[in-house]
XYZ file of C-alpha atoms in Angstrom:
728
model
C -65.602 -58.504 -70.166
C -66.702 -57.687 -66.503
C -64.181 -56.543 -64.283
C -61.051 -56.585 -66.456
C -58.476 -53.999 -66.023
C -58.017 -53.972 -70.031
C -56.180 -50.433 -70.148
C -53.680 -51.231 -67.626
C -52.944 -54.784 -69.352
C -52.747 -53.147 -72.830
C -50.571 -50.518 -71.649
C -48.175 -52.876 -70.083
C -48.141 -55.481 -72.861
C -47.787 -52.674 -75.742
C -45.025 -50.761 -73.668
C -43.019 -54.077 -73.521
C -43.845 -55.025 -77.153
C -42.557 -51.405 -78.420
C -39.269 -51.967 -76.357
C -38.732 -55.568 -78.080
C -39.401 -53.779 -81.520
C -37.119 -50.999 -80.919
C -34.436 -53.238 -80.111
C -34.847 -55.532 -83.064
C -34.990 -52.129 -85.229
C -31.941 -51.101 -83.911
C -30.085 -54.209 -84.497
C -31.212 -54.477 -88.218
C -30.234 -50.691 -88.423
C -26.613 -51.302 -87.328
C -26.487 -54.757 -89.608
C -27.630 -52.290 -92.466
C -24.852 -50.085 -91.847
C -22.403 -52.548 -92.005
C -23.493 -54.100 -95.284
C -24.390 -51.986 -98.231
C -25.157 -54.740 -100.598
C -28.719 -56.558 -100.179
C -28.780 -60.224 -100.870
C -31.207 -61.624 -102.924
C -34.479 -63.304 -101.628
C -34.586 -67.017 -102.139
C -37.754 -68.558 -101.954
C -37.254 -72.362 -101.072
C -39.961 -73.360 -98.465
C -37.450 -72.873 -95.525
C -37.301 -73.012 -91.868
C -37.728 -76.770 -91.916
C -37.207 -78.596 -88.574
C -34.625 -81.139 -88.251
C -34.912 -84.404 -86.416
C -33.139 -82.977 -83.436
C -35.126 -79.532 -83.074
C -37.364 -79.280 -79.758
C -40.430 -79.580 -81.270
C -40.172 -82.100 -84.218
C -40.438 -86.083 -84.300
C -38.197 -87.887 -81.737
C -35.958 -90.569 -83.412
C -37.304 -93.797 -81.237
C -37.000 -93.132 -77.705
C -34.382 -90.584 -77.472
C -34.935 -86.977 -77.995
C -31.798 -84.422 -78.008
C -33.502 -81.183 -77.908
C -36.506 -79.588 -76.210
C -38.046 -76.133 -75.895
C -39.773 -76.620 -72.489
C -36.684 -75.888 -70.655
C -35.707 -72.890 -72.142
C -38.216 -71.733 -74.816
C -35.835 -71.940 -77.562
C -34.344 -75.067 -79.120
C -31.864 -76.338 -76.436
C -30.248 -79.621 -76.093
C -31.618 -81.773 -73.133
C -28.158 -81.966 -71.450
C -27.854 -77.996 -71.329
C -31.441 -77.334 -69.262
C -30.221 -76.950 -65.831
C -33.295 -78.969 -64.696
C -34.515 -82.386 -65.267
C -36.725 -82.821 -68.584
C -38.343 -85.931 -69.788
C -39.651 -86.766 -73.220
C -42.045 -88.708 -74.622
C -42.144 -89.153 -78.498
C -44.884 -90.805 -80.794
C -42.750 -93.535 -81.243
C -42.994 -94.364 -77.521
C -46.469 -93.678 -77.438
C -47.232 -95.994 -80.333
C -45.186 -98.860 -78.969
C -46.919 -98.927 -75.593
C -50.513 -98.505 -77.180
C -51.403 -94.983 -75.896
C -54.797 -94.076 -77.703
C -57.138 -92.434 -75.528
C -55.597 -89.863 -72.892
C -52.577 -88.045 -72.500
C -51.907 -89.352 -69.056
C -51.537 -92.665 -69.855
C -48.536 -91.500 -71.934
C -46.647 -90.792 -68.731
C -47.204 -93.953 -66.789
C -43.223 -94.741 -67.528
C -41.787 -91.197 -66.424
C -40.077 -90.748 -63.213
C -41.502 -88.435 -60.765
C -45.032 -88.131 -62.287
C -48.057 -89.541 -60.687
C -50.991 -90.117 -63.269
C -54.535 -91.114 -63.332
C -54.563 -91.468 -59.388
C -58.356 -91.875 -59.371
C -58.028 -94.295 -62.198
C -58.953 -93.590 -65.812
C -61.166 -90.327 -65.469
C -62.643 -89.818 -68.720
C -62.749 -86.015 -68.880
C -59.807 -84.948 -67.043
C -56.099 -85.808 -67.400
C -54.628 -86.046 -63.860
C -50.891 -85.114 -63.463
C -48.910 -84.903 -60.218
C -45.330 -83.847 -60.475
C -42.825 -84.134 -57.774
C -45.754 -84.543 -55.609
C -47.572 -81.516 -56.374
C -51.121 -81.190 -58.417
C -50.232 -79.919 -62.168
C -53.462 -80.726 -63.538
C -54.852 -77.182 -63.358
C -51.813 -74.843 -63.255
C -49.176 -77.184 -64.967
C -50.523 -78.036 -68.307
C -49.266 -76.207 -71.523
C -49.466 -76.950 -75.133
C -46.604 -75.427 -77.377
C -45.474 -73.178 -74.575
C -49.002 -71.766 -73.632
C -50.897 -72.395 -70.796
C -54.051 -74.505 -70.833
C -54.792 -73.170 -67.192
C -58.174 -74.579 -65.464
C -60.214 -73.868 -62.542
C -62.856 -75.302 -61.060
C -64.398 -77.704 -63.873
C -63.356 -75.521 -66.881
C -60.280 -77.600 -67.890
C -59.197 -78.503 -71.714
C -58.719 -81.898 -72.763
C -56.301 -83.009 -75.424
C -56.257 -86.177 -77.526
C -52.682 -88.046 -77.633
C -53.316 -88.603 -81.419
C -52.839 -84.795 -82.115
C -49.324 -84.602 -80.406
C -46.120 -85.106 -81.627
C -44.389 -85.326 -78.206
C -45.235 -84.917 -74.589
C -42.525 -83.201 -72.508
C -42.441 -83.000 -68.783
C -40.309 -80.050 -67.028
C -39.440 -81.013 -63.567
C -39.397 -78.372 -60.703
C -40.844 -74.862 -60.958
C -40.934 -72.979 -64.080
C -42.303 -69.530 -63.270
C -39.052 -68.121 -64.651
C -40.265 -68.987 -68.020
C -44.319 -69.523 -67.810
C -45.254 -67.166 -64.905
C -47.272 -68.707 -62.063
C -47.750 -72.486 -62.379
C -47.333 -75.540 -60.299
C -44.106 -75.809 -58.355
C -43.814 -79.239 -59.109
C -43.271 -78.824 -62.901
C -45.175 -78.833 -66.023
C -46.551 -80.770 -68.788
C -45.993 -79.369 -72.547
C -47.802 -81.181 -75.210
C -46.438 -80.709 -78.603
C -48.749 -80.571 -81.715
C -48.112 -82.246 -84.686
C -46.861 -79.647 -87.575
C -47.354 -79.790 -91.352
C -44.437 -81.703 -93.092
C -42.339 -80.777 -96.178
C -42.696 -84.482 -97.273
C -45.988 -86.075 -98.108
C -47.345 -88.241 -95.030
C -50.801 -89.982 -95.215
C -51.730 -92.159 -92.413
C -55.020 -93.720 -91.100
C -55.947 -95.846 -88.399
C -58.891 -97.865 -86.893
C -58.834 -99.779 -83.473
C -61.253 -101.256 -80.862
C -60.518 -102.528 -77.185
C -61.919 -105.390 -75.164
C -64.576 -103.178 -73.711
C -66.215 -102.244 -77.191
C -64.617 -98.913 -77.511
C -63.535 -98.477 -80.860
C -61.934 -95.315 -82.649
C -60.750 -94.319 -86.364
C -58.261 -91.478 -86.966
C -56.603 -90.011 -89.983
C -53.337 -87.728 -90.090
C -52.523 -86.251 -93.610
C -49.861 -83.765 -94.539
C -48.508 -82.278 -97.995
C -47.375 -79.663 -99.876
C -49.881 -76.884 -101.236
C -47.579 -75.554 -103.697
C -44.830 -77.322 -105.630
C -41.853 -75.006 -104.074
C -43.258 -75.899 -100.523
C -44.115 -72.338 -99.443
C -47.577 -73.626 -98.502
C -48.363 -76.897 -96.524
C -50.874 -78.378 -94.807
C -51.495 -81.045 -92.207
C -54.999 -82.191 -91.317
C -55.583 -84.365 -88.251
C -58.839 -85.959 -86.547
C -60.237 -88.828 -84.915
C -63.570 -90.026 -83.414
C -64.215 -92.410 -80.935
C -66.782 -93.851 -78.539
C -68.429 -96.912 -77.324
C -68.596 -98.679 -73.913
C -66.312 -97.729 -71.037
C -65.118 -99.646 -67.723
C -67.889 -98.933 -65.490
C -71.003 -100.869 -65.734
C -73.307 -99.249 -68.286
C -71.219 -96.270 -69.098
C -70.491 -95.156 -72.604
C -68.959 -92.150 -74.468
C -68.571 -90.337 -77.911
C -65.659 -88.376 -78.483
C -63.892 -86.810 -81.212
C -61.603 -83.856 -82.785
C -60.416 -82.324 -86.010
C -57.434 -80.157 -86.492
C -56.571 -78.280 -89.606
C -53.307 -76.395 -89.988
C -51.621 -74.449 -92.846
C -47.657 -73.534 -92.907
C -46.343 -70.566 -94.998
C -42.529 -70.313 -95.303
C -41.649 -67.979 -98.303
C -37.980 -67.946 -97.478
C -35.405 -69.375 -95.027
C -35.904 -66.258 -92.361
C -39.835 -66.732 -92.163
C -42.473 -69.114 -91.025
C -46.099 -68.943 -89.957
C -48.267 -71.865 -88.841
C -51.966 -71.146 -88.322
C -54.166 -73.954 -86.586
C -57.607 -74.611 -85.544
C -59.262 -77.216 -83.349
C -62.575 -78.498 -82.430
C -63.298 -81.260 -80.329
C -66.094 -82.632 -77.993
C -67.127 -85.275 -75.581
C -70.591 -86.655 -74.483
C -70.423 -89.500 -72.006
C -72.195 -90.929 -69.043
C -69.419 -90.819 -65.998
C -67.393 -93.862 -64.948
C -68.141 -94.757 -61.566
C -64.534 -94.766 -60.098
C -62.962 -91.915 -57.968
C -65.519 -91.630 -55.236
C -65.363 -95.278 -53.601
C -64.838 -95.585 -49.886
C -61.589 -96.898 -48.417
C -63.375 -99.648 -46.541
C -64.785 -101.969 -49.441
C -61.694 -100.945 -51.886
C -58.351 -100.946 -50.074
C -59.667 -103.114 -47.089
C -62.536 -105.734 -47.024
C -66.222 -104.363 -45.695
C -67.921 -107.377 -44.388
C -69.623 -107.980 -47.700
C -66.037 -107.879 -49.335
C -64.890 -105.403 -51.758
C -66.888 -103.055 -54.277
C -66.580 -104.245 -57.580
C -64.120 -102.058 -59.950
C -66.977 -101.904 -62.476
C -69.596 -100.475 -60.050
C -71.683 -97.720 -60.991
C -73.745 -95.919 -58.482
C -75.073 -92.849 -60.415
C -78.295 -92.339 -62.334
C -77.973 -93.419 -65.971
C -81.260 -91.529 -66.935
C -79.247 -88.177 -65.298
C -75.711 -88.983 -65.263
C -74.158 -87.063 -68.161
C -71.112 -84.936 -69.103
C -70.782 -82.923 -72.346
C -68.032 -80.521 -73.631
C -67.306 -78.409 -76.884
C -63.711 -76.965 -77.082
C -62.465 -74.806 -79.850
C -59.121 -73.414 -80.284
C -57.624 -71.013 -82.964
C -53.867 -69.650 -82.741
C -50.736 -69.119 -84.755
C -46.970 -69.272 -84.388
C -44.657 -67.027 -85.934
C -41.108 -66.533 -86.471
C -38.622 -64.471 -88.426
C -34.878 -64.062 -88.746
C -33.690 -60.634 -89.070
C -30.351 -59.715 -90.582
C -28.660 -58.456 -87.266
C -28.898 -61.863 -85.900
C -32.238 -61.611 -83.990
C -35.102 -64.304 -84.356
C -38.300 -62.886 -83.246
C -41.005 -65.508 -82.601
C -44.692 -65.289 -81.394
C -47.050 -67.606 -80.520
C -50.703 -66.760 -79.876
C -53.793 -68.894 -79.043
C -57.854 -68.078 -78.213
C -59.884 -71.137 -76.733
C -63.258 -71.379 -75.806
C -64.900 -74.274 -73.679
C -68.656 -75.076 -72.792
C -68.693 -77.881 -70.330
C -71.962 -79.065 -68.586
C -72.215 -81.995 -66.193
C -74.876 -83.743 -63.906
C -75.261 -86.598 -61.754
C -74.655 -87.825 -58.056
C -71.272 -88.880 -56.661
C -70.578 -91.033 -53.393
C -69.726 -89.327 -50.236
C -69.163 -92.393 -48.233
C -71.270 -94.846 -45.876
C -74.544 -93.622 -44.471
C -74.020 -94.970 -40.977
C -70.186 -94.785 -40.746
C -67.619 -97.100 -40.800
C -69.125 -100.958 -41.676
C -65.918 -102.223 -39.704
C -66.952 -100.540 -36.261
C -68.551 -102.999 -33.907
C -71.901 -100.617 -33.653
C -72.422 -100.605 -37.486
C -75.553 -102.543 -38.338
C -76.954 -101.740 -41.654
C -77.513 -104.890 -43.524
C -77.755 -102.732 -47.039
C -74.817 -100.970 -46.539
C -76.227 -97.714 -47.783
C -73.677 -95.378 -49.375
C -74.442 -91.352 -49.485
C -74.951 -89.530 -52.518
C -74.439 -86.124 -53.292
C -76.461 -84.679 -56.096
C -74.238 -82.129 -58.307
C -74.815 -79.963 -61.511
C -72.088 -77.959 -62.992
C -72.207 -75.388 -65.896
C -68.694 -73.886 -67.254
C -68.155 -71.224 -69.985
C -64.256 -70.597 -70.614
C -62.626 -67.954 -72.873
C -59.056 -67.704 -72.775
C -56.435 -66.189 -74.521
C -52.547 -66.267 -74.497
C -49.744 -64.648 -76.529
C -45.905 -65.010 -75.944
C -43.336 -62.718 -77.786
C -39.884 -63.140 -77.516
C -36.515 -62.360 -79.256
C -33.378 -64.363 -79.236
C -29.785 -63.772 -80.573
C -26.564 -65.665 -80.132
C -23.343 -63.337 -79.831
C -19.784 -63.614 -78.176
C -18.609 -61.142 -75.420
C -14.835 -62.185 -75.371
C -14.493 -65.696 -74.271
C -18.182 -65.953 -73.393
C -20.636 -66.889 -75.910
C -24.100 -66.076 -75.299
C -27.760 -67.139 -76.329
C -29.538 -64.614 -75.217
C -33.755 -64.324 -74.995
C -36.219 -61.640 -73.917
C -39.767 -61.595 -74.092
C -43.170 -61.003 -72.844
C -46.219 -63.164 -72.317
C -49.703 -62.330 -71.615
C -52.719 -64.612 -70.656
C -56.385 -64.217 -69.918
C -58.750 -66.817 -68.299
C -62.323 -66.240 -67.927
C -64.813 -68.726 -66.431
C -68.353 -68.192 -66.243
C -69.666 -70.826 -63.923
C -72.666 -72.109 -62.169
C -72.624 -75.091 -59.671
C -75.225 -76.699 -57.614
C -75.470 -79.630 -55.074
C -76.858 -81.860 -52.490
C -80.170 -83.248 -54.157
C -80.073 -86.941 -54.217
C -80.507 -90.146 -51.888
C -78.745 -92.919 -50.737
C -77.849 -96.628 -52.794
C -76.751 -99.607 -51.503
C -73.308 -100.659 -52.027
C -74.553 -104.461 -52.312
C -77.922 -104.344 -53.902
C -78.046 -100.895 -55.711
C -81.594 -99.980 -57.149
C -81.709 -96.972 -59.747
C -84.311 -94.766 -60.709
C -85.270 -93.532 -57.353
C -86.621 -90.007 -57.001
C -83.710 -87.562 -56.781
C -83.965 -84.327 -54.578
C -83.704 -80.872 -55.985
C -80.237 -79.090 -56.199
C -79.741 -75.923 -54.998
C -77.126 -73.377 -56.856
C -74.490 -72.376 -54.167
C -72.430 -70.846 -56.838
C -72.909 -68.482 -59.637
C -69.717 -66.798 -60.512
C -67.594 -65.136 -63.237
C -64.028 -65.161 -62.273
C -61.371 -63.457 -64.484
C -57.630 -63.812 -64.350
C -54.868 -61.952 -66.237
C -51.231 -62.229 -65.935
C -48.519 -60.435 -67.566
C -44.713 -61.374 -67.451
C -41.689 -59.728 -68.708
C -38.688 -62.331 -68.782
C -35.012 -62.550 -69.693
C -32.661 -65.551 -70.055
C -29.004 -65.832 -70.838
C -27.433 -69.195 -71.672
C -23.697 -68.687 -71.546
C -20.609 -70.917 -72.579
C -17.013 -70.261 -71.761
C -13.897 -72.330 -70.761
C -14.124 -75.310 -72.968
C -17.229 -76.591 -71.194
C -18.662 -74.495 -68.562
C -22.371 -73.738 -68.962
C -24.108 -70.908 -67.113
C -27.848 -70.226 -67.344
C -29.546 -66.996 -65.751
C -33.139 -66.430 -65.774
C -35.159 -63.342 -64.593
C -38.858 -62.617 -64.596
C -41.416 -60.273 -63.208
C -45.439 -61.037 -63.339
C -48.361 -58.942 -62.585
C -51.480 -60.955 -61.688
C -55.109 -59.742 -61.551
C -57.888 -61.801 -60.230
C -61.483 -60.651 -60.038
C -64.237 -62.638 -58.988
C -67.942 -61.474 -59.794
C -70.333 -63.445 -57.854
C -74.288 -63.572 -57.962
C -73.922 -66.292 -55.484
C -70.554 -67.029 -53.610
C -67.850 -64.177 -52.537
C -66.975 -61.287 -54.864
C -63.415 -60.366 -54.395
C -60.372 -58.674 -56.213
C -56.516 -59.080 -55.855
C -53.585 -57.441 -57.582
C -50.266 -58.960 -57.058
C -46.834 -58.918 -58.487
C -43.999 -61.382 -58.076
C -40.541 -61.772 -59.436
C -38.969 -65.233 -60.112
C -35.323 -66.477 -60.959
C -33.159 -69.233 -62.143
C -29.440 -69.929 -61.835
C -27.876 -72.970 -63.332
C -24.162 -74.081 -63.504
C -23.069 -77.160 -65.287
C -19.980 -78.431 -67.029
C -19.781 -80.666 -70.245
C -17.054 -82.924 -70.056
C -15.783 -84.664 -73.500
C -16.987 -88.199 -72.370
C -20.646 -86.879 -72.724
C -21.165 -86.213 -68.859
C -22.790 -83.154 -67.845
C -22.969 -82.728 -64.083
C -25.401 -79.624 -63.209
C -26.704 -77.456 -59.986
C -29.459 -75.021 -60.014
C -31.471 -72.790 -57.977
C -34.681 -71.140 -58.453
C -37.764 -69.226 -57.065
C -41.222 -69.696 -58.026
C -44.932 -68.278 -57.513
C -48.201 -69.727 -57.971
C -51.460 -67.492 -58.177
C -54.394 -68.757 -56.000
C -57.914 -68.271 -56.433
C -60.231 -67.836 -53.377
C -60.990 -65.568 -50.506
C -59.005 -64.973 -47.343
C -59.815 -64.491 -44.009
C -59.477 -60.631 -44.609
C -62.104 -60.863 -47.382
C -59.888 -60.008 -50.078
C -58.227 -62.396 -52.830
C -55.375 -64.747 -51.904
C -51.669 -64.016 -52.414
C -49.907 -66.333 -54.803
C -47.718 -69.398 -53.318
C -43.960 -68.812 -53.334
C -41.081 -70.934 -52.715
C -37.862 -72.154 -54.264
C -36.181 -75.255 -55.775
C -32.768 -76.456 -55.341
C -31.736 -79.397 -57.715
C -28.383 -81.140 -58.746
C -27.996 -83.991 -61.177
C -26.013 -85.576 -63.996
C -26.849 -85.855 -67.553
C -25.246 -88.333 -69.664
C -25.269 -88.409 -73.506
C -22.750 -91.257 -74.439
C -20.815 -91.163 -77.900
C -20.753 -94.737 -78.530
C -24.596 -95.105 -78.280
C -27.840 -93.389 -79.028
C -29.007 -92.955 -75.291
C -29.478 -90.117 -72.615
C -29.281 -90.999 -69.011
C -30.447 -88.593 -66.219
C -29.932 -88.588 -62.407
C -31.128 -85.529 -59.972
C -31.853 -84.812 -56.632
C -33.803 -81.960 -55.361
C -35.623 -80.112 -52.873
C -38.878 -77.940 -53.310
C -40.250 -75.783 -50.497
C -43.775 -74.472 -51.037
C -44.785 -71.779 -49.186
C -47.992 -69.806 -48.523
C -50.357 -72.442 -49.004
C -54.115 -71.763 -48.346
C -55.629 -73.687 -45.951
C -59.479 -73.878 -45.006
C -60.247 -73.237 -41.522
C -62.654 -75.725 -40.441
C -64.525 -73.407 -38.160
C -65.108 -70.509 -40.351
C -64.556 -72.178 -44.010
C -62.271 -69.364 -44.941
C -58.756 -69.462 -46.085
C -55.647 -68.731 -44.264
C -52.184 -68.861 -45.866
C -49.769 -70.660 -43.518
C -49.349 -73.947 -45.212
C -45.984 -75.418 -46.274
C -45.192 -78.536 -47.729
C -41.498 -79.644 -48.606
C -40.910 -82.250 -51.195
C -37.466 -84.212 -51.559
C -36.462 -86.902 -53.532
C -34.252 -88.343 -56.451
C -35.147 -89.594 -60.145
C -33.259 -91.560 -62.572
C -34.137 -92.024 -66.234
C -32.373 -93.731 -69.142
C -33.456 -93.746 -72.701
C -31.666 -95.600 -75.257
C -32.009 -96.544 -79.187
C -29.425 -99.363 -78.615
C -29.211 -100.298 -82.250
C -31.927 -100.947 -85.116
C -33.739 -103.447 -83.327
C -33.632 -102.928 -79.814
C -34.990 -99.770 -78.019
C -35.064 -99.781 -73.970
C -36.172 -97.347 -70.987
C -35.967 -97.179 -67.532
C -36.787 -95.019 -64.538
C -37.072 -94.570 -60.885
C -38.138 -91.851 -58.507
C -38.322 -91.508 -54.682
C -40.561 -88.775 -53.180
C -40.561 -87.443 -49.801
C -43.141 -85.049 -49.036
C -43.576 -83.262 -45.526
C -46.102 -80.953 -44.131
C -44.164 -78.163 -42.498
C -46.864 -75.827 -41.511
C -50.550 -76.239 -41.025
C -53.611 -75.100 -39.389
C -53.813 -78.687 -37.793
C -50.669 -78.910 -35.723
C -51.524 -82.904 -35.390
C -50.403 -83.300 -39.045
C -47.105 -81.386 -39.221
C -44.552 -83.920 -40.184
C -46.692 -86.031 -42.098
C -47.000 -86.762 -45.774
C -49.806 -85.488 -47.834
C -52.138 -88.141 -49.043
C -52.698 -89.633 -52.668
C -48.945 -89.401 -53.973
C -47.021 -92.541 -53.817
C -43.526 -92.634 -52.479
C -41.752 -94.140 -55.067
C -42.366 -95.170 -58.772
C -40.128 -97.228 -61.206
C -40.487 -98.704 -64.737
C -38.938 -100.488 -67.376
C -39.692 -101.216 -71.126
C -38.052 -103.268 -73.678
C -38.834 -103.077 -77.412
C -37.393 -105.424 -79.994
C -38.037 -105.107 -83.721
C -36.955 -108.145 -86.115
C -34.885 -107.291 -89.177
C -34.441 -110.666 -90.343
C -35.990 -111.675 -93.819
C -38.641 -113.878 -92.339
C -39.562 -111.999 -89.536
C -38.948 -108.537 -91.248
C -41.700 -106.076 -90.077
C -42.566 -107.789 -86.669
C -41.888 -106.018 -83.198
C -42.572 -106.868 -79.715
C -42.205 -105.000 -76.519
C -42.969 -105.842 -72.869
C -42.830 -103.480 -69.631
C -43.387 -103.441 -66.129
C -44.380 -100.529 -63.749
C -44.297 -100.164 -60.103
C -46.275 -97.702 -57.783
C -45.488 -97.286 -54.458
C -47.154 -96.978 -51.129
C -49.325 -93.912 -50.595
C -51.206 -92.424 -47.619
C -55.217 -92.143 -47.667
C -55.916 -89.614 -44.983
C -54.009 -86.492 -43.509
C -53.389 -88.514 -40.333
C -51.511 -90.974 -42.142
C -53.326 -93.842 -40.456
C -54.849 -95.258 -43.749
C -52.339 -96.827 -46.133
C -52.861 -97.508 -49.907
C -50.739 -100.763 -50.704
C -48.267 -100.691 -53.525
C -48.733 -102.384 -56.953
C -46.818 -104.086 -59.901
C -48.458 -104.047 -63.307
C -47.125 -105.459 -66.657
C -47.942 -104.255 -70.051
C -46.835 -105.723 -73.509
C -47.212 -105.361 -77.247
C -46.759 -106.794 -80.611
C -46.853 -104.994 -83.813
C -46.542 -105.907 -87.599
C -45.676 -103.319 -90.140
C -45.141 -104.181 -94.031
C -45.657 -101.927 -97.333
C -47.366 -99.268 -95.310
C -49.701 -101.594 -93.591
C -49.811 -102.171 -89.758
C -51.517 -104.039 -87.606
C -50.723 -103.877 -83.401
C -52.070 -105.613 -80.256
C -51.350 -103.934 -76.888
C -52.268 -105.181 -73.365
C -52.237 -102.999 -70.395
C -52.248 -104.706 -66.928
C -51.771 -108.186 -68.605
C -52.530 -109.830 -65.231
C -55.798 -107.871 -64.803
C -54.175 -106.871 -61.132
C -57.181 -105.272 -58.819
C -55.741 -102.468 -57.241
C -56.559 -98.961 -55.963
C -54.613 -96.276 -57.423
C -54.896 -93.705 -54.808
C -57.362 -92.011 -52.148
C -57.848 -88.072 -51.521
C -59.310 -88.956 -48.135
C -61.413 -91.884 -46.591
C -64.275 -91.421 -48.944
C -62.401 -90.687 -52.212
C -60.435 -93.679 -53.640
C -60.227 -94.647 -57.119
C -59.444 -98.386 -58.777
C -56.740 -98.529 -61.137
C -57.380 -99.622 -64.671
C -58.328 -103.079 -65.054
C -56.786 -105.250 -68.040
C -57.156 -103.360 -71.366
C -56.449 -104.964 -74.399
C -56.356 -102.590 -77.710
C -56.150 -103.999 -81.296
C -55.350 -101.551 -84.083
C -55.212 -101.739 -87.769
C -53.153 -98.580 -89.692
C -52.105 -97.772 -93.234
C -49.406 -95.137 -94.345
C -48.769 -93.966 -97.774
């Protein structure tokens, strides 16, 4: 690839890999010297995940372990940061069928779908900061994106979705300072599992899915899983539609108790006419225009040209081996390719300004439209190699981890704009001649990141837990532009985390932690070179409670994140200066309980206070950034009947609250709060199942968020989803 410093990166990676291999080899030699008798090889399809492993299915709503907070199987109570886990059962009970961001609507500290249901992007804001591009992972490997070059995952292929709150640079390198979303794939099972499902919603959007897993050999050495889905039909915006689907085959090989290899592939695609949501003006949505409100399902594009298509391919593997010396070596690797193309105009406010102005006199309420075209080609590769050992040094027990990871992201993109014409908000006319777009960006952007990290989780004194992390990263960014700016940057940065906790015998674990982070940036500074990474730190304190009299987990946390060295665009030169700083402070509460065989309960609350500390515009210092609500709350209760007459019937209901947010930097325009109600009913008998879920039962008309006066999006209208399923 053009502009890549391959020799340097390969040398770094090889040096680290050789060191790890040497370490493992020395441990193995010492073990061999201590034991002269070789043990026989037992082939029994081992390395099966227990129900409480960090990647296995979640029992009910309560997960006990995670890999997101430590890169190893670790009880949630021992991670010195807040972690939320959403398993398959919870997603099914709430009727999650289309997008991953729907699964996090009940998660504290997380804002999803701020522009409504965007069909081609999963939007996540964690602790006030956008995680959509730099905070999305799958099975611990980054799904980094830039511009329009982002991958999208269907929730049907996932076993669980985990949210690690706060910075994660110590484990994953440069990433969103607010936290990350780690999606965990379904994996081949040791016991046969076959299921299919079909469904349709009130819009006429239907789907069919299948999920098969079984042994390929009688001894269980070889197992497979094949998961797929196809969906399509009308979407909410007037006249829009989509067709999407994926297929994901997997094979696991476990020749003995110490070795496991899983190889997987994924092919997915999308073809849609865009929804019209996300670029509506504040006047006409949040507040009435003289003509009233713009309808939620309004479409102001051009159906003859408006289209988005993408094709995604992934190929990867996960490997682990237990050495005799106590070391376990694991490696994950994945290659991904994306081709994406979209075209169509989008709105940009009223032609004649604010319709509420006394001087406004346009009877047609014409809206500006900006023509847009983009084509993105992405090639990305990530690999993570780590070694773990558990040992004692005197009274201290260690769970020690050392590793290295490498990722490369290459984006070949073209963007063009501006060839369109206005359209009336009240009487839109389609099919008028569109202007010609001009290319303003033709760029090949490449970013490489290499990290070396270590972690030590220590136990001593009957209940004390200490977690120490250290990491060093090297980041190379290269922009080779035919149209646009060409630049190069080479940065390196350390990061660290220290956590202290104490496990009481009653299940209460208070903890404190402090960590530093960095987040690589793409862009051109006023000096003409690339931007240096954002840096900062987080301080967090909390309590985790896992009672012994009930199957549940409760978490309460308080935090402060300082995000420094943010890039801000100079309004005069349009170049970027890195003087921005935002502070995020808040509290979060979450509880999940499997009360008994009948009742399951989850509840959450979060309050986030965002404040601009430094900015080119001194007038907004002390203000809060727009879009993110100041508070969220949610409650879901589910009941499964077990009496003879109603056995197999389950009902659930929930309420979620989204607090107020700002629509502009000046903090003069407010987006009001909204309270929404959801419900579901399910029946399962002898492998057959039927379910009916309703989101936003009362069809509340509300704006989910605004990223400026002309960028507002409606939240989802009432959505009714009916599904039939069969398991055998």
